[in-house]
Amino acid sequence: EQCGLLGTLPNATIPDKKLHACRHCKAEACMTCVAGPPGAIGKKLERCKTCLPGYSLTDEGECSMHGQWVFAMMLAVAAVVLVILMALYFRMLARPVVNEAGVS
């Protein structure tokens, strides 16, 4: 009830019965959390009120990343580059030795 008020940590808004203290929200990327009704468990216990920059609030009270597609594109480009480099490497391994005397 008094979590986040009266000189306590403003971000620690969830009462934890096991710790007997106020704790931060367990929702990812949440800046400000709202405690659920007394007796609520699971996802109903805490809902995000304000998300960190770069995230948007969903209807379920969770935060989702704005630029997640950027990371997916970077992964795809890295995979294509890796396949091309591996193909070039194996192509060089398959070439015949032309000047073995010069190598020795």
Backbone as JSON, one array per atom type, in Angstrom:
{
  "sequence": "EQCGLLGTLPNATIPDKKLHACRHCKAEACMTCVAGPPGAIGKKLERCKTCLPGYSLTDEGECSMHGQWVFAMMLAVAAVVLVILMALYFRMLARPVVNEAGVS",
  "N": [[0.82, -1.18, 0.0], [1.97, 1.23, 0.75], [4.13, 1.25, -0.84], [6.52, 2.79, -2.89], [5.86, 5.28, -2.0], [6.02, 7.85, 0.54], [8.81, 8.44, 0.98], [10.08, 6.09, 0.25], [11.69, 3.98, -2.2], [10.95, 5.25, -5.37], [10.54, 3.63, -7.64], [10.15, 1.11, -6.66], [7.47, -0.39, -6.39], [5.94, -2.63, -5.87], [4.57, -4.68, -3.46], [6.2, -7.23, -1.67], [5.55, -10.21, -0.22], [7.17, -12.31, 0.63], [9.74, -11.21, 0.91], [9.13, -9.19, 2.6], [9.2, -6.51, 1.91], [9.35, -3.71, -0.36], [9.54, -4.13, -3.85], [11.08, -3.94, -7.14], [9.38, -3.87, -10.3], [8.76, -6.88, -12.08], [8.24, -7.01, -14.73], [9.49, -6.82, -18.01], [11.46, -4.11, -19.19], [10.04, -2.09, -17.92], [9.28, 1.03, -16.57], [7.66, 2.32, -14.65], [5.62, 0.69, -12.39], [2.45, -0.81, -11.6], [0.75, -2.01, -8.86], [-1.33, -4.9, -8.59], [-4.7, -5.85, -7.56], [-5.23, -6.71, -4.06], [-4.24, -9.99, -3.19], [-3.95, -10.87, -5.77], [-2.29, -12.92, -8.17], [0.53, -14.04, -10.14], [0.61, -12.81, -13.49], [-1.3, -10.9, -13.08], [-0.62, -9.62, -10.8], [1.2, -7.5, -11.13], [1.33, -4.72, -13.23], [2.53, -2.86, -15.97], [2.9, 0.63, -15.99], [4.27, 2.75, -17.15], [6.58, 2.6, -19.76], [10.09, 2.01, -20.5], [12.22, 4.21, -22.48], [11.99, 3.61, -25.99], [10.32, 1.5, -25.91], [6.93, 0.33, -26.05], [3.71, 0.5, -24.5], [1.58, -2.26, -24.06], [-1.79, -3.58, -24.39], [-2.08, -5.5, -22.43], [-0.58, -4.61, -20.35], [2.15, -4.84, -20.55], [5.49, -4.29, -21.83], [6.61, -3.69, -25.12], [9.22, -3.94, -27.55], [10.16, -1.33, -29.77], [11.96, -1.35, -32.01], [12.48, -4.03, -32.77], [12.6, -5.37, -35.17], [14.9, -4.41, -36.32], [17.03, -5.76, -35.13], [16.47, -8.34, -36.01], [16.86, -8.04, -38.77], [19.61, -7.4, -38.8], [20.66, -9.81, -37.87], [19.89, -11.51, -39.98], [21.37, -10.41, -42.13], [23.98, -10.82, -41.17], [24.0, -13.63, -41.16], [23.81, -14.19, -43.92], [26.21, -13.04, -44.86], [28.04, -14.66, -43.49], [27.53, -17.18, -44.68], [28.33, -16.63, -47.32], [31.08, -16.07, -46.93], [31.94, -18.56, -45.95], [31.44, -20.15, -48.2], [33.28, -19.05, -50.04], [35.67, -19.69, -48.73], [35.65, -22.55, -48.72], [35.66, -22.94, -51.43], [38.19, -22.01, -52.13], [39.72, -23.95, -50.81], [39.16, -26.16, -52.35], [40.46, -25.73, -54.73], [43.0, -26.65, -57.09], [46.53, -27.21, -56.39], [48.77, -25.06, -57.82], [51.42, -24.12, -58.0], [53.44, -25.83, -56.56], [56.13, -26.08, -56.03], [56.93, -23.49, -55.54], [55.65, -23.03, -53.16], [56.98, -24.64, -51.37]],
  "CA": [[0.0, 0.0, 0.0], [2.8, 2.41, 0.84], [5.3, 1.08, -1.7], [6.7, 3.88, -3.82], [5.44, 6.53, -1.36], [6.56, 8.16, 1.86], [10.27, 8.39, 1.05], [10.64, 4.83, -0.21], [12.14, 4.06, -3.59], [9.78, 5.5, -6.22], [10.35, 2.56, -8.62], [9.83, -0.13, -5.96], [6.05, -0.2, -6.12], [5.27, -3.92, -5.68], [4.84, -5.28, -2.14], [6.59, -8.63, -1.73], [5.28, -10.82, 1.09], [8.3, -13.16, 1.02], [10.84, -10.36, 1.34], [8.61, -8.2, 3.53], [9.73, -5.23, 1.43], [8.88, -3.29, -1.68], [10.5, -4.52, -4.89], [10.85, -3.42, -8.48], [8.5, -4.65, -11.17], [9.44, -7.94, -12.82], [7.93, -6.87, -16.15], [10.65, -6.34, -18.74], [11.49, -2.75, -19.73], [9.03, -1.28, -17.26], [9.81, 2.13, -15.76], [6.77, 2.49, -13.51], [4.75, -0.47, -12.28], [1.26, -0.64, -10.77], [0.4, -3.27, -8.19], [-2.69, -5.36, -8.8], [-5.51, -5.89, -6.33], [-4.72, -7.64, -3.04], [-4.53, -11.4, -3.45], [-3.67, -11.22, -7.16], [-1.06, -13.69, -8.37], [0.97, -14.16, -11.52], [0.68, -11.6, -14.3], [-2.26, -9.92, -12.59], [-0.05, -8.96, -9.64], [1.86, -6.26, -11.49], [1.14, -4.24, -14.61], [3.38, -1.72, -16.26], [2.18, 1.88, -16.23], [5.12, 3.51, -18.06], [7.7, 1.8, -20.27], [11.35, 2.69, -20.76], [12.31, 4.73, -23.85], [12.2, 2.58, -26.99], [9.31, 0.46, -25.71], [5.56, 0.84, -26.0], [2.84, -0.22, -23.58], [0.55, -3.05, -24.71], [-3.07, -3.63, -23.66], [-1.92, -6.42, -21.3], [0.24, -3.99, -19.32], [3.54, -5.23, -20.75], [6.21, -3.41, -22.75], [7.18, -4.35, -26.3], [10.27, -3.14, -28.16], [9.81, -0.7, -31.04], [12.87, -1.68, -33.1], [12.9, -5.44, -32.76], [12.87, -5.78, -36.55], [16.28, -4.04, -36.65], [17.89, -6.87, -34.7], [16.2, -9.47, -36.91], [17.53, -7.75, -40.05], [21.06, -7.52, -38.58], [20.95, -11.24, -37.79], [19.76, -12.06, -41.32], [22.52, -9.95, -42.92], [25.16, -11.53, -40.66], [23.92, -15.02, -41.61], [24.12, -14.21, -45.36], [27.64, -12.78, -44.98], [28.73, -15.86, -43.03], [27.38, -18.22, -45.71], [29.17, -16.25, -48.45], [32.48, -16.27, -46.54], [32.21, -20.01, -45.89], [31.48, -20.66, -49.57], [34.57, -18.64, -50.61], [36.73, -20.46, -48.08], [35.64, -23.93, -49.22], [36.03, -22.89, -52.85], [39.66, -21.93, -52.17], [40.26, -25.24, -50.4], [38.94, -27.14, -53.41], [41.3, -25.44, -55.9], [44.25, -27.45, -57.15], [47.78, -26.5, -56.12], [49.36, -24.74, -59.14], [52.85, -23.9, -57.9], [53.85, -26.5, -55.33], [57.55, -25.81, -55.81], [57.04, -22.15, -54.95], [55.17, -23.1, -51.79], [58.0, -25.31, -50.56]],
  "C": [[0.86, 1.25, 0.0], [4.05, 2.29, -0.04], [5.34, 2.19, -2.74], [6.3, 5.23, -3.26], [6.24, 6.75, -0.08], [8.07, 7.97, 1.98], [10.88, 7.06, 0.67], [11.11, 5.0, -1.65], [10.94, 4.24, -4.51], [9.52, 4.39, -7.24], [9.99, 1.22, -7.97], [8.38, -0.05, -5.5], [5.28, -1.49, -5.85], [5.59, -4.47, -4.3], [5.13, -6.77, -2.29], [6.45, -9.23, -0.34], [6.44, -11.69, 1.55], [9.45, -12.33, 1.56], [10.44, -9.38, 2.44], [9.17, -6.81, 3.2], [9.09, -4.9, 0.09], [9.95, -3.64, -2.71], [10.13, -3.86, -6.21], [9.96, -4.37, -9.26], [9.32, -5.71, -11.92], [9.14, -7.89, -14.32], [9.14, -6.26, -16.86], [10.43, -4.93, -19.27], [10.44, -1.84, -19.13], [9.69, -0.22, -16.4], [8.98, 2.31, -14.49], [5.75, 1.36, -13.52], [3.58, -0.16, -11.36], [0.93, -2.0, -10.17], [-1.05, -3.61, -8.46], [-3.47, -5.36, -7.5], [-4.93, -6.88, -5.33], [-5.16, -9.08, -3.35], [-4.29, -11.81, -4.89], [-2.35, -11.97, -7.24], [-0.71, -13.7, -9.84], [1.04, -12.82, -12.22], [-0.28, -10.52, -13.83], [-1.71, -9.13, -11.41], [0.55, -7.61, -9.99], [1.66, -5.96, -12.97], [2.02, -3.02, -14.79], [2.5, -0.5, -16.55], [2.93, 2.73, -17.25], [6.3, 2.65, -18.47], [8.95, 2.67, -20.43], [11.35, 3.24, -22.18], [12.65, 3.61, -24.84], [11.21, 1.43, -26.89], [7.93, 1.11, -25.69], [4.71, -0.08, -25.12], [1.75, -0.96, -24.35], [-0.72, -3.03, -23.85], [-2.99, -4.53, -22.43], [-1.09, -5.83, -20.17], [1.69, -4.41, -19.4], [4.17, -4.27, -21.75], [6.77, -4.21, -23.92], [8.14, -3.38, -26.99], [9.82, -2.58, -29.51], [10.65, -1.26, -32.18], [13.34, -3.11, -33.12], [13.24, -5.93, -34.16], [14.3, -5.44, -36.94], [17.22, -5.18, -36.29], [17.69, -8.1, -35.59], [16.89, -9.26, -38.25], [19.05, -7.87, -39.91], [21.46, -8.99, -38.51], [20.88, -11.89, -39.17], [20.95, -11.67, -42.19], [23.78, -10.67, -42.48], [25.16, -12.98, -41.12], [24.28, -15.12, -43.1], [25.61, -14.0, -45.57], [28.44, -14.01, -44.56], [28.67, -16.98, -44.06], [28.28, -17.9, -46.91], [30.65, -16.47, -48.12], [32.84, -17.75, -46.46], [32.3, -20.6, -47.29], [32.8, -20.28, -50.24], [35.72, -19.45, -50.02], [36.79, -21.89, -48.62], [35.98, -23.99, -50.7], [37.55, -22.81, -52.99], [40.3, -23.25, -51.76], [40.17, -26.27, -51.52], [39.81, -26.89, -54.64], [42.55, -26.3, -55.9], [45.46, -26.56, -56.87], [48.46, -26.31, -57.46], [50.87, -24.68, -59.05], [53.35, -24.51, -56.59], [55.32, -26.26, -55.02], [57.72, -24.45, -55.17], [56.56, -22.13, -53.51], [56.22, -23.69, -50.87], [59.17, -24.48, -50.35]]
}
